mmCIF file of C-alpha atoms in Angstrom:
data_model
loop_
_atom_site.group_PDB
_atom_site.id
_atom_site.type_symbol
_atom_site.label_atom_id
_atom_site.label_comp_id
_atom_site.label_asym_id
_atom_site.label_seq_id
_atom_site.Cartn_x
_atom_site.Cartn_y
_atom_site.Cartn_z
ATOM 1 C CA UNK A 1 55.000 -9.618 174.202
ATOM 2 C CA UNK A 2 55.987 -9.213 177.499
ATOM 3 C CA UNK A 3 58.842 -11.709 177.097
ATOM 4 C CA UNK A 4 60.088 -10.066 174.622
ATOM 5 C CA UNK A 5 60.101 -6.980 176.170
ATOM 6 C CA UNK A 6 62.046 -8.854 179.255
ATOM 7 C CA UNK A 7 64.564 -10.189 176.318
ATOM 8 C CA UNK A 8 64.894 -6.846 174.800
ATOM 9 C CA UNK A 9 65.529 -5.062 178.364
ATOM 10 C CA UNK A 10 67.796 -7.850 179.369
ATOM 11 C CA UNK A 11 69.927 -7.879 176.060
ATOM 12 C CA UNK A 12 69.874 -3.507 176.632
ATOM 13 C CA UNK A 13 71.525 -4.327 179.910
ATOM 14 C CA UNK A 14 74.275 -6.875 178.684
ATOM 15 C CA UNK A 15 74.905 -3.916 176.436
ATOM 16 C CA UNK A 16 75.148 -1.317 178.874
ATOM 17 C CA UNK A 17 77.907 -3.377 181.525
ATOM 18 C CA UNK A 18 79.812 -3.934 178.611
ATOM 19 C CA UNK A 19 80.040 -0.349 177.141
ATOM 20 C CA UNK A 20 80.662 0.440 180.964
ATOM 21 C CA UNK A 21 83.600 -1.847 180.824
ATOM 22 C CA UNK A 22 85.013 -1.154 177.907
ATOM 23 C CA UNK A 23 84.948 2.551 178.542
ATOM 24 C CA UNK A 24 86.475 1.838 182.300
ATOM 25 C CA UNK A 25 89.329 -0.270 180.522
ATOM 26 C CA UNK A 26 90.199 2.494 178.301
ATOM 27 C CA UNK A 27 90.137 4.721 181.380
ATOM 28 C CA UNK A 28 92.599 2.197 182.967
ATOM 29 C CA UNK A 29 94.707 2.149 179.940
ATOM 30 C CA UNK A 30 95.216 5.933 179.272
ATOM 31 C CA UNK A 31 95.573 6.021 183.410
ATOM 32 C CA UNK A 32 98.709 3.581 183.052
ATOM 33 C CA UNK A 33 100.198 5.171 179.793
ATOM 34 C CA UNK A 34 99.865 8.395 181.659
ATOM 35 C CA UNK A 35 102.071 7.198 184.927
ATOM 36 C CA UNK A 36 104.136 5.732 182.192
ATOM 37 C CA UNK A 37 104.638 8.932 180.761
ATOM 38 C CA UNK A 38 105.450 10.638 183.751
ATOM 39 C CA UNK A 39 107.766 8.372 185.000
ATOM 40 C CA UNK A 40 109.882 8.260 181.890
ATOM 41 C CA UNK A 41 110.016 12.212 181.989
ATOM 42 C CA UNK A 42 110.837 11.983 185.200
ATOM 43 C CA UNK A 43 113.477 10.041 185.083
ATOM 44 C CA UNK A 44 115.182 11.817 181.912
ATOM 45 C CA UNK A 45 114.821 14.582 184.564
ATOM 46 C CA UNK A 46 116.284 12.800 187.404
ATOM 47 C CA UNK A 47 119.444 11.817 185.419
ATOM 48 C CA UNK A 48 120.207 15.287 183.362
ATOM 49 C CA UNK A 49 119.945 17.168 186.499
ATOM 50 C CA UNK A 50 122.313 14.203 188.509
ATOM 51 C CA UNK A 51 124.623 14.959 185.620
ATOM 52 C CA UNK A 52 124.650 18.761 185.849
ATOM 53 C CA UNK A 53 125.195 18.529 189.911
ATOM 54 C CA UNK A 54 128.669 16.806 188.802
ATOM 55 C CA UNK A 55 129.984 19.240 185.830
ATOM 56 C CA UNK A 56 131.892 20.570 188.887
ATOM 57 C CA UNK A 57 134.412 17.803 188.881
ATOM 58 C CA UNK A 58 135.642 18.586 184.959
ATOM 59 C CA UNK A 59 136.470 21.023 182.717
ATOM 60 C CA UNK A 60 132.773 21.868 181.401
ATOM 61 C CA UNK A 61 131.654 24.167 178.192
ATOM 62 C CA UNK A 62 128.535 26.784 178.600
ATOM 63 C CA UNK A 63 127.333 25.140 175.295
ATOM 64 C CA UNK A 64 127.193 21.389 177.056
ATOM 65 C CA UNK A 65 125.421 23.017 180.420
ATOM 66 C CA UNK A 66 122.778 24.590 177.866
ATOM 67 C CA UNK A 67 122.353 21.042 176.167
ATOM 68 C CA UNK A 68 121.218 19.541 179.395
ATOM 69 C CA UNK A 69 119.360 22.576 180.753
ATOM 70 C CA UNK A 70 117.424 22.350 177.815
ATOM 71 C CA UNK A 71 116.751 18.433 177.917
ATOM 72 C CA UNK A 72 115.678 19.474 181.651
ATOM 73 C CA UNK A 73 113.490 22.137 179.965
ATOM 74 C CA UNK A 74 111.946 20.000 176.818
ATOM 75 C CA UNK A 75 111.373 17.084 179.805
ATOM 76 C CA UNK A 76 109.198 19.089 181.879
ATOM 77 C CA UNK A 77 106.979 20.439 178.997
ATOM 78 C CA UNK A 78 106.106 16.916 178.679
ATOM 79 C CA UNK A 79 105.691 16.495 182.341
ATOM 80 C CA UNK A 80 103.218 18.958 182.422
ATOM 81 C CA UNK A 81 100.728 17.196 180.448
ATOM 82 C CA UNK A 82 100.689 14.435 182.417
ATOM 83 C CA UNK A 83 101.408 15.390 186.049
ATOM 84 C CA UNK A 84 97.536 16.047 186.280
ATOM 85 C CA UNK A 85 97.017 17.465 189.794
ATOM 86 C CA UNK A 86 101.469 18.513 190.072
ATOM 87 C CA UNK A 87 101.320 20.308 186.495
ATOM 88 C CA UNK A 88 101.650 23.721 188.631
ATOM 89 C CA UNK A 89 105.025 22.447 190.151
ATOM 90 C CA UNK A 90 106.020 21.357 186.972
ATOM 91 C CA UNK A 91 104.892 24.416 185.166
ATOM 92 C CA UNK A 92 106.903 26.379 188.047
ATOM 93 C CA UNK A 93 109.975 24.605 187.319
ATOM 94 C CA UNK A 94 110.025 24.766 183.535
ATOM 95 C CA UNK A 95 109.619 28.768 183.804
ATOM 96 C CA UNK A 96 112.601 28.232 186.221
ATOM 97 C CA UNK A 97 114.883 26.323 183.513
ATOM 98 C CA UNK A 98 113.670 27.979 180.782
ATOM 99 C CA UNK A 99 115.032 31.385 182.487
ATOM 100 C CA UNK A 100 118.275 29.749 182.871
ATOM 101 C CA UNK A 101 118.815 28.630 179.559
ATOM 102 C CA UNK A 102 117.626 32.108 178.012
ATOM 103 C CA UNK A 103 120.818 33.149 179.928
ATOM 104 C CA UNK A 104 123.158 30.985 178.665
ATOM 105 C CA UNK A 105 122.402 31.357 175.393
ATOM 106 C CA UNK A 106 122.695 35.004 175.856
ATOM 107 C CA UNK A 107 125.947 34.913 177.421
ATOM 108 C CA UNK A 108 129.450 34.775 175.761
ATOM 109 C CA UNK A 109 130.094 30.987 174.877
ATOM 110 C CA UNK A 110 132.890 29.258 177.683
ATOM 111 C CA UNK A 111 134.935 26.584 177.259
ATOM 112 C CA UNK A 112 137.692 25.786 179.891
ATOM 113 C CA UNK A 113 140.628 24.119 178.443
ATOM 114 C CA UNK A 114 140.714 20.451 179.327
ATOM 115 C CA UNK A 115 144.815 20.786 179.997
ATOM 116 C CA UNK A 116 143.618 22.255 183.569
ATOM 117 C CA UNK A 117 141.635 18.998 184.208
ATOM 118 C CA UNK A 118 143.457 16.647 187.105
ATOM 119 C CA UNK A 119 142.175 13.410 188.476
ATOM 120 C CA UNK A 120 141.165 13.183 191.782
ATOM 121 C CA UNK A 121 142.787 11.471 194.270
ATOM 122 C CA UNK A 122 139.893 9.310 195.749
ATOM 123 C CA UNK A 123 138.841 6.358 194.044
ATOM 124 C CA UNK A 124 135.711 6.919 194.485
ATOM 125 C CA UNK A 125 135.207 10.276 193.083
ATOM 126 C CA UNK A 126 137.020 8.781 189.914
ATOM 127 C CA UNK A 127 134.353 6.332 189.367
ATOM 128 C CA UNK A 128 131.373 8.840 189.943
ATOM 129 C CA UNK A 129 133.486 10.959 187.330
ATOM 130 C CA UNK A 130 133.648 7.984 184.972
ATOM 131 C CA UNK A 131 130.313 7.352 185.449
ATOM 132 C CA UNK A 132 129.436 10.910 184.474
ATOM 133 C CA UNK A 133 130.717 10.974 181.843
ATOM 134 C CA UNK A 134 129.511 8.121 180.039
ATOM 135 C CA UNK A 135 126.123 9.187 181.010
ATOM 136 C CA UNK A 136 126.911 13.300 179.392
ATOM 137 C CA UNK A 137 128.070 11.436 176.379
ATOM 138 C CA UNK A 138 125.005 9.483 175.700
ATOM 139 C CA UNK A 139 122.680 12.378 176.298
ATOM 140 C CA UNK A 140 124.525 14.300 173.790
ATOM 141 C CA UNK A 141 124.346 11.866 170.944
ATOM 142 C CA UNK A 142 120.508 11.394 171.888
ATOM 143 C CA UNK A 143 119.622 15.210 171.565
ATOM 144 C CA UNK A 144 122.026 15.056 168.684
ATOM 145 C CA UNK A 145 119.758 12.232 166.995
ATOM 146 C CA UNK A 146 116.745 14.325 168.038
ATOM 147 C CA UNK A 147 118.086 17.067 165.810
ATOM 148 C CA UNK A 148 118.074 19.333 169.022
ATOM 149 C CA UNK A 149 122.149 19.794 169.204
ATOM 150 C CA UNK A 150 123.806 21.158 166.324
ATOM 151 C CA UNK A 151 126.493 18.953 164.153
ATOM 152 C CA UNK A 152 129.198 21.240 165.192
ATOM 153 C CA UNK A 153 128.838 21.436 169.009
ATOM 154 C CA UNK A 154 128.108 17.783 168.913
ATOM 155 C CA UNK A 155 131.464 17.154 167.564
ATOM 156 C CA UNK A 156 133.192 20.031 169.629
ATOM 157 C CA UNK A 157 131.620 18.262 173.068
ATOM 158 C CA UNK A 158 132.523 14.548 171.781
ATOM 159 C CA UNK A 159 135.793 15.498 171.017
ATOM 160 C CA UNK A 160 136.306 17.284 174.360
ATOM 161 C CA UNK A 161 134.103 13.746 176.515
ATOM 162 C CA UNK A 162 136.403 11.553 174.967
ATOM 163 C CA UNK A 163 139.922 13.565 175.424
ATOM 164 C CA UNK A 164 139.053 13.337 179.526
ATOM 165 C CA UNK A 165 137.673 9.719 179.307
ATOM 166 C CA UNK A 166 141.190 9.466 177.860
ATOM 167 C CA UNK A 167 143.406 11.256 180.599
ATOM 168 C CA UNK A 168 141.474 9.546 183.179
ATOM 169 C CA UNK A 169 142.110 6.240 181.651
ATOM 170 C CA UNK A 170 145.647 6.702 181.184
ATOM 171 C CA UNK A 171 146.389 8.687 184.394
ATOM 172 C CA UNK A 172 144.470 5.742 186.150
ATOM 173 C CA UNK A 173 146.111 2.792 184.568
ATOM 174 C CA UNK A 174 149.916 5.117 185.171
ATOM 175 C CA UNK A 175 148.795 6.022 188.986
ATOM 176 C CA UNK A 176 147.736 1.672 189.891
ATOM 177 C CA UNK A 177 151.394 1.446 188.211
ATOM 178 C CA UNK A 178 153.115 3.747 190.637
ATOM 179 C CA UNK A 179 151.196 1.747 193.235
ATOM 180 C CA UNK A 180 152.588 -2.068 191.818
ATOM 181 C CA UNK A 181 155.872 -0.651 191.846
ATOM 182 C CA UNK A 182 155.749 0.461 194.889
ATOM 183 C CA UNK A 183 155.088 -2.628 196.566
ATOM 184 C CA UNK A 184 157.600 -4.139 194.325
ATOM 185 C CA UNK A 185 155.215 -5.783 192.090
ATOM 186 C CA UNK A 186 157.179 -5.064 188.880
ATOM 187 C CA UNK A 187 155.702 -7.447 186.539
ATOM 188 C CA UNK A 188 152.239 -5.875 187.393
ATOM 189 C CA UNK A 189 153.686 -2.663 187.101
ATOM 190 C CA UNK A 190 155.493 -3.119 184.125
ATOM 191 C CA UNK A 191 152.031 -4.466 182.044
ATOM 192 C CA UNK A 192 150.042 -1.465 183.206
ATOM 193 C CA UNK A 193 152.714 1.031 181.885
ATOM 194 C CA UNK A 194 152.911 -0.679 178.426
ATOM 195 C CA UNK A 195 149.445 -0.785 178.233
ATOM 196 C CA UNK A 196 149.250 2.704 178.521
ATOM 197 C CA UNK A 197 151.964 3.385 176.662
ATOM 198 C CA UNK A 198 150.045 1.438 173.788
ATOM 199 C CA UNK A 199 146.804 3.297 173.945
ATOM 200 C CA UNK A 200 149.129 6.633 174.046
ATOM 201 C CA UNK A 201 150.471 5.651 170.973
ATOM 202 C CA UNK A 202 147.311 5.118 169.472
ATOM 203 C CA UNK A 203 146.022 8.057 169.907
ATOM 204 C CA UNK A 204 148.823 9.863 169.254
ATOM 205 C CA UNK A 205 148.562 8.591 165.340
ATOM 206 C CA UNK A 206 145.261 10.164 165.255
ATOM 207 C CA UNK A 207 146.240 13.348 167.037
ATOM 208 C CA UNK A 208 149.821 14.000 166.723
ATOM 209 C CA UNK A 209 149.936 17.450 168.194
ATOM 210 C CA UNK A 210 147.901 16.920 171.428
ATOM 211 C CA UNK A 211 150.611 18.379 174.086
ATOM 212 C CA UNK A 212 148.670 15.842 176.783
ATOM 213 C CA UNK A 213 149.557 12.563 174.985
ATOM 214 C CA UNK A 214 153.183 13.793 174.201
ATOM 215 C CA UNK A 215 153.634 14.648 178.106
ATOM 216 C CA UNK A 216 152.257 11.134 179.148
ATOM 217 C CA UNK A 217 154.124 9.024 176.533
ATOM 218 C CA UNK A 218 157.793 11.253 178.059
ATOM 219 C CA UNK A 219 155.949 10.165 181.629
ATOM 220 C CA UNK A 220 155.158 6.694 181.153
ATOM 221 C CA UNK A 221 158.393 5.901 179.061
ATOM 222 C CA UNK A 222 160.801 7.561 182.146
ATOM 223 C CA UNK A 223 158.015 5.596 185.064
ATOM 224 C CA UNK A 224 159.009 2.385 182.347
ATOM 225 C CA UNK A 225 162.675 2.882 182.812
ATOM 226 C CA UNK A 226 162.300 3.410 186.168
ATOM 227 C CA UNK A 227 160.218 0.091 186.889
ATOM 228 C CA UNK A 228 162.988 -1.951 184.611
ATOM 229 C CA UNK A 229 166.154 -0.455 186.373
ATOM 230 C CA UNK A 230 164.165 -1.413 189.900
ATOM 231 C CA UNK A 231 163.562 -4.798 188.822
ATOM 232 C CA UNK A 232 166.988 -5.794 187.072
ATOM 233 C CA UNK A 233 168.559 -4.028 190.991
ATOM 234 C CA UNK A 234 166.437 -6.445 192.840
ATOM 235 C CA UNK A 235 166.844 -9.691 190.457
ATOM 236 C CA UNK A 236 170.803 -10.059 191.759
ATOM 237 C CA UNK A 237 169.504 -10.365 195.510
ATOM 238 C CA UNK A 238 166.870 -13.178 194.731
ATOM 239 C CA UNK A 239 169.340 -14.955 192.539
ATOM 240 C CA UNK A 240 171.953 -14.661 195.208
ATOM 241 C CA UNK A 241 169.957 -15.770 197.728
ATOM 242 C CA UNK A 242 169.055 -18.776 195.504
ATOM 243 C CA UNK A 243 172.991 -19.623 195.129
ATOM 244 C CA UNK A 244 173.186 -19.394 198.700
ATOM 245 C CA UNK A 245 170.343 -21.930 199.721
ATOM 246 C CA UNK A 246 171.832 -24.486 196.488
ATOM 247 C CA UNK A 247 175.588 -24.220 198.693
ATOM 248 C CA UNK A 248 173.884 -25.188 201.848
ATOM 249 C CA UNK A 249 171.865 -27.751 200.363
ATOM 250 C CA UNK A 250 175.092 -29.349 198.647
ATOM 251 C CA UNK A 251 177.225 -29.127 201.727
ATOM 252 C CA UNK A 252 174.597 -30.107 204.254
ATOM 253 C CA UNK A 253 174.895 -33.116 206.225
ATOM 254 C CA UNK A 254 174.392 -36.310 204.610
ATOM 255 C CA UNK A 255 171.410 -38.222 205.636
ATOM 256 C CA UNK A 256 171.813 -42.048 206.127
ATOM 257 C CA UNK A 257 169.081 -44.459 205.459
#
């Protein structure tokens, strides 16, 4: 009797560490999915608000601004349910946002024209730009798959992404042309303006009456002329000085073996 009451204790036990484990695993578990959580909220935080400290640098809509305020928003509303012991902070800073983008969609809609948009001069600035706005154009189409931008901004703010990705491409690939020619690098020169002169006329089947793509096409076709008018003025010299070296090669000294 005893034994089995030893047995019985015993087997009470094996059951009691393993409901203790198995609860402290699941404790574990929603721990981890909870930092999870955070994190990814966090860092759809990180990057909206990384965007919106560079809108600065181009020609920028209200409508876009109150896209990303609002992913800022929806983000922390998340947070907030899984900051645990921040959720105040969190809380703090969605009231915050949420003020600002009560504004904005109170205020007259803005959209600065694009045709005021020029690149800037340092390199590096152009690559945090381009950087930017691949980034902006991403978000959009994932709060436009999310249902939380509507089909017609989506399209307005696409439209307006990829008409600077354009100007940036083509002013870039025109302005590394200036530079070839420049340092008499023709051939160099010469591919970059043709390649932009190609993507120019690409887009200019599509949109015919954009006054940007009929400016750079006169620019890049005069910069073309230019490049082929420096290049046929140097070719002479360098085939003159090849005539010369052939005349002293024929009328040098004999050598005798």
């Amino acid at each position: 009797m005893i034994f089995t009451l030893v047995l019985i204790s015993i087997g009470a036990l094996l059951l009691l560490v393993i409901g203790i484990n198995v609860i402290q695993q699941q404790k574990e578990r929603a721990e981890a999915e909870r930092r999870t959580e955070l994190a990814r909220q966090r860092a759809i935080i990180d990057e909206t608000e990384e965007v919106l400290s560079h809108t600065g640098m181009f020609p920028c809509s209200s409508q876009i601004i109150q896209v990303l305020y609002k992913r800022v928003e929806d983000a922390l509303g998340l947070a907030v349910n899984y900051a645990a012991n921040q959720a105040g902070d969190y809380q703090r800073r969605q009231a915050d946002i949420s003020a600002q983008v009560q504004n904005l969609a109170a205020s007259p809609k803005q959209a600065p024209s694009i045709e005021s948009f020029r690149l800037p001069d340092n390199d590096k600035q152009i690559l945090t730009l381009v950087k930017v706005l691949k980034k902006l154009k991403a978000i959009l189409r994932a709060e436009h798959n999310k249902g939380k931008v509507d089909p017609t901004i989506f399209s307005e703010e696409e439209g307006r992404i990829d008409s600077l990705q354009l100007r940036i491409n083509v002013d870039s690939m025109l302005s590394r042309a200036r530079a070839a020619s420049f340092m008499k690098q023709y051939g160099s020169s010469k591919l970059m303006v043709t390649k932009a002169l190609s993507t120019l006329h690409s887009i200019k089947e599509q949109t015919p009456n954009d006054p940007f793509i009929a400016k750079k096409v006169d620019e890049a076709k005069t910069m073309l002329d230019e490049i082929v008018g420096a290049q046929k003025q140097s070719y002479p010299v360098v085939k003159q000085v090849k005539e010369e070296e052939d005349i002293d090669v024929l009328f040098q000294p004999k050598k005798k073996w």
